[in-house]
């Protein structure tokens, strides 16, 4: 009997041991697969630089074993495990029409540009939600643990998070601006937080504060009374069965990731679910690149200048007279020049200039022989220049480029030039200054050290917070209560009215009443004495 019991116990252990060993092996080999989540990425805007930021995060999530679906107008060249794309075919048609005229925005008024950007956003949003692939996704039975949506002119797309009952994570490719600070309740005092399309800092004169307040007020009125109601109409059109309003979804975002870092901006208030991850797209090691490009850089005895106007602005669209000024400046330099130029034919091209429609910017800026970077001042370009310690010459055209360029000049690692009035002499002198005057390179190196000096790499930080939101089902405990208050309650206007107007009036009324009572008592007492004296006088006369 004893041996039978032992044999049965042995069989039980054998049956339990095999799956236990298999489970342990899975924990060791595939730790991320045990807690894998499903994420939907909405990278709808047809800007390559914006896509680089968002796709770097989504690909990193896929590499960790999470199931990732991305809505985007771009496609990856290679297949990625756990990474699925819903391609937006029609967005780039709108973008191509708009980006061809971006150079003209430099000549337009700020308010006109604000209106035009938002009108473009409405067109893109409606186009995205009408895409067959997006409609198929909406009508599917898929589920997601979080929806990561770029916060850039596409608010109606937040309806995807409500449709799939998943927390909304905003990705601010611009950094902290009203579009994303409104989602988490982060205050932006206009007295020292500059409007992103103005070349200001956190130290403003009276007139700068006045202009800053005017721009912020105009955008606020435009958003609240025109743009957001239009986005709400698109939301109702494409998500008719959802009960929550778009504004309610917007002000209840679980998290906002910001593509910025305080070393490149200024000190400002943040809430706990507003996380800076600027530079997360930058990789420490670059893959192999064409040998002829590496040889061109290495064999340039006086160094190399890199010139790129980013992914949205096409250098081939630069007017001929302006292009000649740039070529004349490059012709006078002893350095060689790499110019991202989208046309294989460039008339009057100097011998020291190499043009291509695309350059691996991270690889180029990482080379020691690259002496300076002539840029439009886009946020990614500024971050990469700082990361690799390169001084810059900035030619801002639109958007936050003016603010970024002003920051580079204020911090001492760049020179800001006016594109509208640019001359060959100005460009040549600026390039020679940032190369020959040591303080520019020294300051660029200092900024590089600051930018890299973090307790946690930005991509690791972003991954942690995205997984944190999924793990805690939206982490509602991070929600700022201020988002639930009305305008009057948030600014304490009712309390201020009572405390500083009603209370003083009541106190004054009480004091006035006391004063009147005292006067009455004194007059009454004084009147009584006079009456007694009169009666005494009458008695004496009798």
XYZ file of C-alpha atoms in Angstrom:
542
model
C 0.000 0.000 0.000
C 2.808 2.372 0.870
C 4.537 1.777 -2.480
C 1.282 2.457 -4.373
C 0.883 5.826 -2.602
C 4.498 6.758 -3.375
C 4.041 5.794 -7.027
C 0.914 7.979 -7.309
C 2.699 10.932 -5.677
C 5.576 10.464 -8.125
C 3.186 10.581 -11.093
C 1.551 13.759 -9.751
C 4.946 15.498 -9.420
C 5.920 14.420 -12.946
C 2.690 15.838 -14.349
C 3.238 19.160 -12.531
C 6.967 19.418 -13.131
C 6.858 19.528 -16.937
C 4.533 22.554 -17.277
C 6.271 24.239 -14.340
C 9.646 23.940 -16.069
C 8.158 25.156 -19.341
C 6.612 28.171 -17.604
C 9.908 28.984 -15.886
C 11.729 28.741 -19.215
C 9.256 31.169 -20.795
C 9.776 33.627 -17.950
C 13.533 33.540 -18.546
C 13.500 33.647 -22.355
C 10.414 35.791 -22.982
C 9.745 37.957 -19.905
C 7.899 40.631 -21.896
C 5.508 38.134 -23.484
C 3.996 37.326 -20.092
C 2.727 40.908 -19.670
C 2.336 41.837 -23.341
C -0.184 44.572 -24.162
C -1.922 45.679 -27.330
C -1.321 49.270 -28.427
C -2.849 51.334 -31.214
C -0.636 54.123 -32.540
C -2.250 57.001 -34.446
C 0.556 58.762 -36.343
C -1.725 60.472 -38.826
C 0.211 63.606 -39.754
C 2.113 63.404 -43.029
C 5.390 64.800 -41.744
C 8.399 62.507 -41.804
C 9.954 64.131 -38.733
C 6.761 63.605 -36.720
C 6.637 60.003 -37.889
C 10.242 59.400 -36.841
C 9.373 60.328 -33.252
C 6.166 58.309 -33.051
C 7.376 55.258 -34.960
C 10.510 54.977 -32.829
C 8.262 54.532 -29.778
C 5.881 52.106 -31.488
C 8.743 49.972 -32.835
C 10.356 49.882 -29.388
C 7.062 48.632 -27.929
C 6.939 45.907 -30.588
C 10.524 44.900 -29.801
C 9.498 44.422 -26.158
C 6.906 41.878 -27.238
C 3.798 44.063 -27.279
C 1.297 43.815 -30.122
C 1.381 47.112 -32.023
C -0.939 48.501 -34.708
C -0.011 51.825 -36.314
C -2.174 54.146 -38.430
C 0.236 56.125 -40.628
C 0.767 57.586 -44.109
C 4.289 56.101 -44.104
C 5.415 52.491 -44.364
C 8.416 50.643 -42.983
C 10.789 49.162 -45.559
C 11.269 45.955 -43.580
C 8.737 43.758 -41.841
C 8.808 44.106 -38.037
C 7.613 41.417 -35.662
C 4.447 42.353 -33.697
C 4.168 45.559 -35.785
C 1.156 46.031 -38.073
C 0.457 49.058 -40.274
C -2.757 50.615 -41.512
C -1.572 52.729 -44.407
C -3.166 56.133 -45.048
C -3.018 56.571 -48.812
C -4.723 59.945 -49.191
C -3.111 62.037 -46.441
C 0.086 62.658 -48.397
C -1.913 64.210 -51.248
C -3.041 66.954 -48.860
C 0.432 67.266 -47.354
C 2.106 67.577 -50.760
C -0.222 70.442 -51.666
C 0.415 72.236 -48.379
C 4.166 71.634 -48.000
C 4.867 73.014 -51.473
C 3.794 76.417 -50.143
C 5.490 76.244 -46.732
C 8.219 78.678 -47.777
C 5.487 81.250 -48.407
C 4.332 81.085 -44.776
C 7.457 83.019 -43.829
C 5.937 86.050 -45.536
C 2.470 85.711 -43.992
C 1.150 87.127 -40.733
C 1.215 84.913 -37.646
C -2.570 84.884 -37.224
C -3.045 83.885 -40.861
C -0.664 80.955 -40.407
C -2.493 79.807 -37.261
C -5.793 79.685 -39.170
C -4.242 77.914 -42.182
C -2.578 75.211 -40.048
C -5.829 74.382 -38.288
C -7.805 74.331 -41.541
C -5.298 71.799 -42.874
C -5.768 69.770 -39.694
C -9.524 69.546 -40.248
C -8.980 68.283 -43.803
C -6.450 65.662 -42.697
C -8.607 64.444 -39.790
C -11.640 63.849 -41.995
C -9.452 62.138 -44.608
C -7.921 59.793 -42.018
C -11.287 58.721 -40.618
C -12.606 58.081 -44.136
C -9.710 55.773 -45.036
C -10.912 52.194 -45.743
C -8.285 50.699 -43.439
C -9.355 52.918 -40.538
C -13.027 52.146 -41.163
C -12.233 48.419 -41.149
C -10.437 48.835 -37.833
C -13.370 50.724 -36.308
C -15.802 48.030 -37.435
C -13.600 45.196 -36.193
C -13.784 43.465 -32.822
C -10.204 44.321 -31.892
C -9.303 45.515 -28.410
C -6.417 47.648 -27.180
C -4.860 48.405 -23.806
C -4.036 51.991 -24.809
C -4.304 54.312 -27.805
C -1.209 56.438 -28.465
C -2.221 59.410 -30.598
C -0.036 62.208 -31.897
C -1.353 65.504 -30.557
C -1.203 67.477 -33.768
C -4.269 68.813 -35.570
C -6.365 65.653 -35.245
C -8.492 65.852 -32.101
C -11.438 63.878 -33.531
C -9.090 60.887 -33.752
C -9.203 60.709 -29.940
C -12.562 59.049 -30.517
C -10.642 55.858 -31.296
C -9.669 55.602 -27.617
C -13.299 55.922 -26.528
C -14.454 53.509 -29.246
C -12.030 50.825 -28.055
C -12.533 51.751 -24.365
C -8.780 52.242 -23.998
C -6.820 54.969 -22.165
C -5.687 57.874 -24.347
C -1.948 58.645 -24.425
C -0.986 61.850 -26.213
C 2.326 62.199 -28.037
C 3.419 65.826 -28.226
C 5.908 65.964 -31.096
C 6.211 69.742 -30.553
C 6.798 69.604 -26.820
C 4.506 71.338 -24.319
C 1.958 73.494 -26.154
C -1.694 74.261 -25.468
C -2.854 71.381 -27.696
C -1.446 68.869 -25.198
C -1.234 70.826 -21.934
C -5.025 71.184 -22.095
C -5.270 67.377 -22.036
C -3.692 66.992 -18.590
C -4.284 70.357 -16.921
C -0.747 71.697 -17.000
C -0.717 75.481 -16.406
C 0.970 77.707 -18.996
C 1.260 81.240 -17.543
C 1.670 83.625 -20.518
C 3.840 85.882 -18.370
C 6.803 83.529 -18.828
C 5.689 80.653 -21.095
C 6.137 81.885 -24.695
C 3.807 81.047 -27.554
C 5.582 78.345 -29.619
C 5.419 80.269 -32.900
C 7.153 83.356 -31.510
C 10.941 83.770 -31.067
C 10.675 84.554 -27.343
C 12.108 83.176 -24.111
C 10.848 82.922 -20.542
C 12.349 86.376 -19.886
C 10.100 88.836 -21.715
C 9.850 92.607 -21.764
C 6.484 94.330 -21.375
C 5.931 94.522 -25.135
C 6.966 90.894 -25.599
C 4.546 89.809 -22.863
C 1.848 91.886 -24.536
C 2.466 90.259 -27.925
C 2.689 86.827 -26.318
C -0.617 87.323 -24.502
C -2.273 88.574 -27.700
C -1.147 85.501 -29.689
C -2.192 83.080 -26.938
C -5.566 84.815 -26.519
C -6.249 84.683 -30.254
C -5.405 80.979 -30.441
C -7.528 80.223 -27.367
C -10.562 82.003 -28.833
C -9.973 80.394 -32.234
C -9.684 76.921 -30.696
C -12.661 77.200 -28.358
C -15.122 78.889 -30.701
C -14.161 77.544 -34.131
C -11.579 74.777 -34.408
C -12.585 72.442 -31.565
C -16.315 72.692 -32.440
C -15.363 71.704 -36.009
C -13.357 68.746 -34.688
C -16.352 67.818 -32.514
C -18.514 67.745 -35.652
C -16.065 65.323 -37.280
C -16.075 63.222 -34.103
C -19.890 62.996 -34.117
C -19.872 62.237 -37.841
C -17.498 59.274 -37.564
C -18.392 58.047 -34.045
C -22.175 58.614 -33.858
C -22.784 55.913 -31.243
C -20.376 57.282 -28.619
C -21.994 59.145 -25.723
C -18.998 61.056 -24.344
C -18.190 64.405 -25.887
C -14.877 64.976 -27.634
C -13.958 67.695 -25.134
C -14.528 65.275 -22.254
C -12.271 62.673 -23.884
C -9.662 65.340 -24.576
C -9.482 66.603 -21.004
C -9.265 63.093 -19.560
C -6.113 61.862 -21.273
C -4.169 59.368 -19.187
C -0.710 60.566 -20.201
C 1.119 63.007 -22.466
C 4.632 62.240 -23.708
C 6.554 65.366 -24.685
C 9.249 65.392 -27.343
C 11.353 67.900 -25.455
C 13.886 68.236 -22.651
C 14.289 71.069 -20.180
C 17.934 71.590 -21.182
C 16.651 72.913 -24.526
C 13.701 74.910 -23.251
C 13.092 76.600 -19.894
C 11.641 75.840 -16.497
C 7.851 75.607 -16.493
C 5.195 73.761 -14.434
C 4.271 70.166 -15.319
C 1.778 67.700 -13.851
C 2.828 64.094 -12.992
C 1.353 62.550 -16.157
C 3.228 64.934 -18.444
C 6.551 63.264 -19.253
C 9.543 64.667 -21.159
C 11.136 62.110 -23.500
C 12.911 64.428 -25.932
C 15.555 62.646 -27.997
C 14.029 59.179 -27.698
C 14.353 58.780 -31.477
C 18.143 59.223 -31.380
C 20.104 55.980 -31.509
C 23.554 55.694 -29.947
C 24.903 53.655 -32.857
C 24.236 54.218 -36.541
C 24.103 51.417 -39.114
C 26.506 51.277 -42.035
C 26.059 54.021 -44.623
C 27.376 54.492 -48.182
C 31.164 54.428 -48.323
C 31.323 57.341 -50.770
C 29.544 59.568 -48.254
C 31.868 58.506 -45.445
C 34.886 59.126 -47.704
C 33.553 62.558 -48.711
C 33.356 63.582 -45.056
C 36.638 61.993 -43.974
C 38.683 63.349 -46.893
C 37.550 66.954 -46.469
C 40.668 68.557 -45.015
C 38.872 71.705 -43.826
C 35.775 69.926 -42.602
C 32.186 69.660 -43.812
C 29.067 71.828 -43.487
C 25.719 70.030 -43.489
C 22.684 71.916 -44.851
C 19.128 70.575 -44.583
C 15.745 72.287 -44.405
C 14.078 69.222 -42.905
C 11.524 66.761 -44.235
C 8.651 69.176 -44.919
C 10.440 72.068 -46.618
C 11.829 71.179 -50.028
C 15.075 72.965 -50.892
C 14.179 72.706 -54.568
C 11.253 75.056 -53.830
C 13.560 77.825 -52.620
C 13.171 80.782 -55.039
C 15.985 81.162 -57.579
C 17.240 84.491 -56.227
C 17.416 83.073 -52.695
C 19.053 79.891 -53.954
C 21.757 81.953 -55.682
C 22.517 83.754 -52.410
C 22.974 80.385 -50.688
C 25.173 79.035 -53.495
C 27.318 82.173 -53.471
C 27.832 81.761 -49.731
C 28.866 78.105 -50.103
C 31.142 78.983 -53.031
C 33.213 81.240 -50.761
C 33.727 78.608 -48.055
C 36.843 76.477 -47.844
C 34.812 73.654 -46.296
C 32.841 71.136 -48.341
C 29.059 71.200 -48.132
C 26.425 68.456 -48.003
C 23.078 69.875 -49.128
C 19.811 67.928 -48.919
C 18.413 68.983 -52.293
C 15.503 67.078 -53.837
C 16.469 67.603 -57.492
C 19.501 65.928 -59.111
C 20.128 69.082 -61.165
C 21.268 72.241 -59.390
C 22.452 74.953 -61.805
C 25.644 76.837 -60.843
C 26.484 74.287 -58.161
C 29.998 74.925 -56.778
C 32.521 72.081 -56.821
C 32.615 71.934 -53.025
C 28.881 71.117 -52.767
C 27.428 67.590 -52.855
C 23.650 67.332 -53.259
C 21.325 64.383 -52.625
C 17.604 64.068 -52.067
C 18.238 62.360 -48.729
C 21.094 62.156 -46.246
C 21.374 60.017 -43.083
C 21.337 63.005 -40.751
C 22.236 61.085 -37.588
C 25.267 59.545 -39.291
C 26.458 62.898 -40.663
C 26.101 64.823 -37.404
C 27.914 62.052 -35.538
C 31.068 62.605 -37.649
C 33.818 64.641 -35.998
C 34.776 66.283 -39.301
C 31.328 67.881 -39.639
C 31.899 71.395 -38.312
C 28.458 73.036 -38.455
C 24.818 72.423 -39.283
C 22.753 74.904 -41.334
C 19.152 74.067 -40.459
C 15.569 75.302 -40.569
C 15.407 74.935 -36.795
C 13.041 71.969 -36.555
C 12.869 70.402 -33.107
C 14.384 67.068 -34.150
C 17.234 68.792 -35.982
C 17.992 70.948 -32.940
C 17.931 67.895 -30.652
C 20.253 65.933 -32.935
C 22.642 68.873 -33.314
C 22.803 69.233 -29.533
C 23.165 65.484 -28.982
C 26.230 65.394 -31.238
C 27.566 68.766 -30.090
C 27.327 70.667 -33.399
C 26.946 74.466 -33.579
C 24.176 75.618 -35.888
C 23.089 78.417 -38.211
C 19.290 78.582 -38.172
C 16.974 79.762 -40.967
C 13.483 79.340 -39.426
C 10.509 79.317 -41.791
C 7.354 78.454 -39.825
C 5.891 76.979 -36.645
C 8.090 76.363 -33.618
C 11.260 76.838 -35.679
C 11.483 80.484 -34.592
C 11.348 79.527 -30.915
C 13.903 76.725 -31.398
C 16.256 78.997 -33.337
C 15.957 81.752 -30.735
C 16.797 79.184 -28.044
C 19.970 78.127 -29.875
C 21.106 81.737 -30.126
C 20.208 82.499 -26.510
C 22.099 79.436 -25.265
C 25.127 80.367 -27.363
C 25.464 77.375 -29.697
C 23.816 78.926 -32.760
C 23.152 82.004 -34.864
C 19.665 82.990 -36.025
C 19.308 84.491 -39.516
C 16.265 86.030 -41.189
C 15.361 83.887 -44.196
C 13.306 86.667 -45.817
C 16.283 89.030 -46.000
C 19.059 86.453 -46.284
C 22.188 87.416 -48.241
C 25.262 85.421 -49.217
C 27.442 87.585 -46.982
C 25.239 87.028 -43.928
C 25.171 83.258 -44.412
C 28.913 82.993 -45.093
C 29.811 85.137 -42.072
C 27.472 83.195 -39.771
C 28.920 79.836 -40.847
C 32.493 81.059 -40.409
C 31.657 82.470 -36.973
C 30.227 79.228 -35.568
C 33.236 77.336 -36.959
C 36.070 79.712 -36.073
C 34.853 81.260 -32.809
C 35.504 78.615 -30.168
C 32.683 79.587 -27.841
C 30.045 78.178 -30.208
C 31.583 74.706 -30.275
C 32.291 74.818 -26.548
C 28.702 75.786 -25.800
C 27.425 73.054 -28.135
C 29.478 70.495 -26.188
C 28.128 71.804 -22.877
C 24.564 71.560 -24.190
C 25.284 68.010 -25.376
C 26.411 66.973 -21.893
C 23.285 68.526 -20.342
C 20.990 66.873 -22.863
C 22.465 63.414 -22.276
C 22.795 63.686 -18.488
C 19.649 61.840 -17.374
C 18.912 59.113 -14.826
C 17.172 57.049 -17.513
C 17.436 56.983 -21.337
C 14.416 58.760 -22.863
C 13.172 55.683 -24.718
C 13.254 53.571 -21.552
C 11.355 56.325 -19.778
C 8.711 56.457 -22.511
C 8.289 52.672 -22.503
C 7.925 52.589 -18.731
C 5.152 55.186 -18.708
C 3.225 53.669 -21.612
C 3.306 50.259 -19.908
C 2.428 51.922 -16.587
C -0.752 53.391 -18.088
C -1.722 50.034 -19.620
C -0.965 48.176 -16.390
C -3.020 50.548 -14.231
C -5.941 50.781 -16.667
C -5.444 54.457 -17.421
C -3.965 55.441 -14.027
C -6.871 57.719 -13.179
C -5.205 58.575 -9.877
C -2.835 60.813 -11.895
C -5.722 62.884 -13.246
C -5.568 66.566 -12.297
C -8.742 67.666 -10.494
C -8.409 71.085 -12.068
C -9.581 69.563 -15.354
C -13.045 69.047 -13.828
C -13.482 72.648 -12.724
C -15.272 75.373 -14.630
C -13.417 78.509 -15.741
C -14.783 80.411 -12.735
C -13.867 77.654 -10.268
C -10.403 77.024 -11.748
C -9.433 80.691 -11.514
C -11.209 81.087 -8.150
C -13.173 84.036 -9.536
C -16.179 83.339 -7.284
C -13.970 83.042 -4.187
C -12.004 86.157 -5.203
C -15.271 88.063 -5.675
C -16.506 87.072 -2.219
C -13.161 87.493 -0.439
C -12.018 90.748 -2.023
C -15.329 92.472 -2.841
C -18.237 91.105 -0.794
C -16.300 90.696 2.475
C -14.769 94.199 2.373
C -18.206 95.611 1.563
C -19.751 93.766 4.522
C -16.963 94.954 6.799
C -17.409 98.517 5.543
C -21.171 98.230 6.057
C -20.663 96.995 9.607
C -18.191 99.780 10.358
C -20.551 102.337 8.850
C -23.436 100.941 10.947
C -21.324 101.087 14.100
C -20.280 104.627 13.249
C -23.905 105.699 12.732
C -24.946 104.013 15.982
C -22.220 105.820 17.901
C -23.189 109.141 16.318
C -26.820 108.521 17.191
C -25.990 107.599 20.763
C -23.771 110.620 21.210
C -26.317 112.948 19.690
C -29.094 111.421 21.809
C -27.081 111.695 24.995
C -26.014 115.225 24.139
C -29.621 116.216 23.287
C -30.930 114.859 26.606
C -28.489 116.947 28.633
C -29.457 120.100 26.746
C -33.166 119.450 27.441
C -32.541 119.069 31.171
C -30.540 122.301 31.247
C -33.381 124.182 29.504
C -35.925 122.913 32.050
C -33.683 123.970 34.910
C -33.414 127.485 33.473
C -37.207 127.743 33.205
C -37.656 126.717 36.864
C -35.172 129.346 38.002
C -37.049 132.097 36.153
C -40.287 131.169 37.942
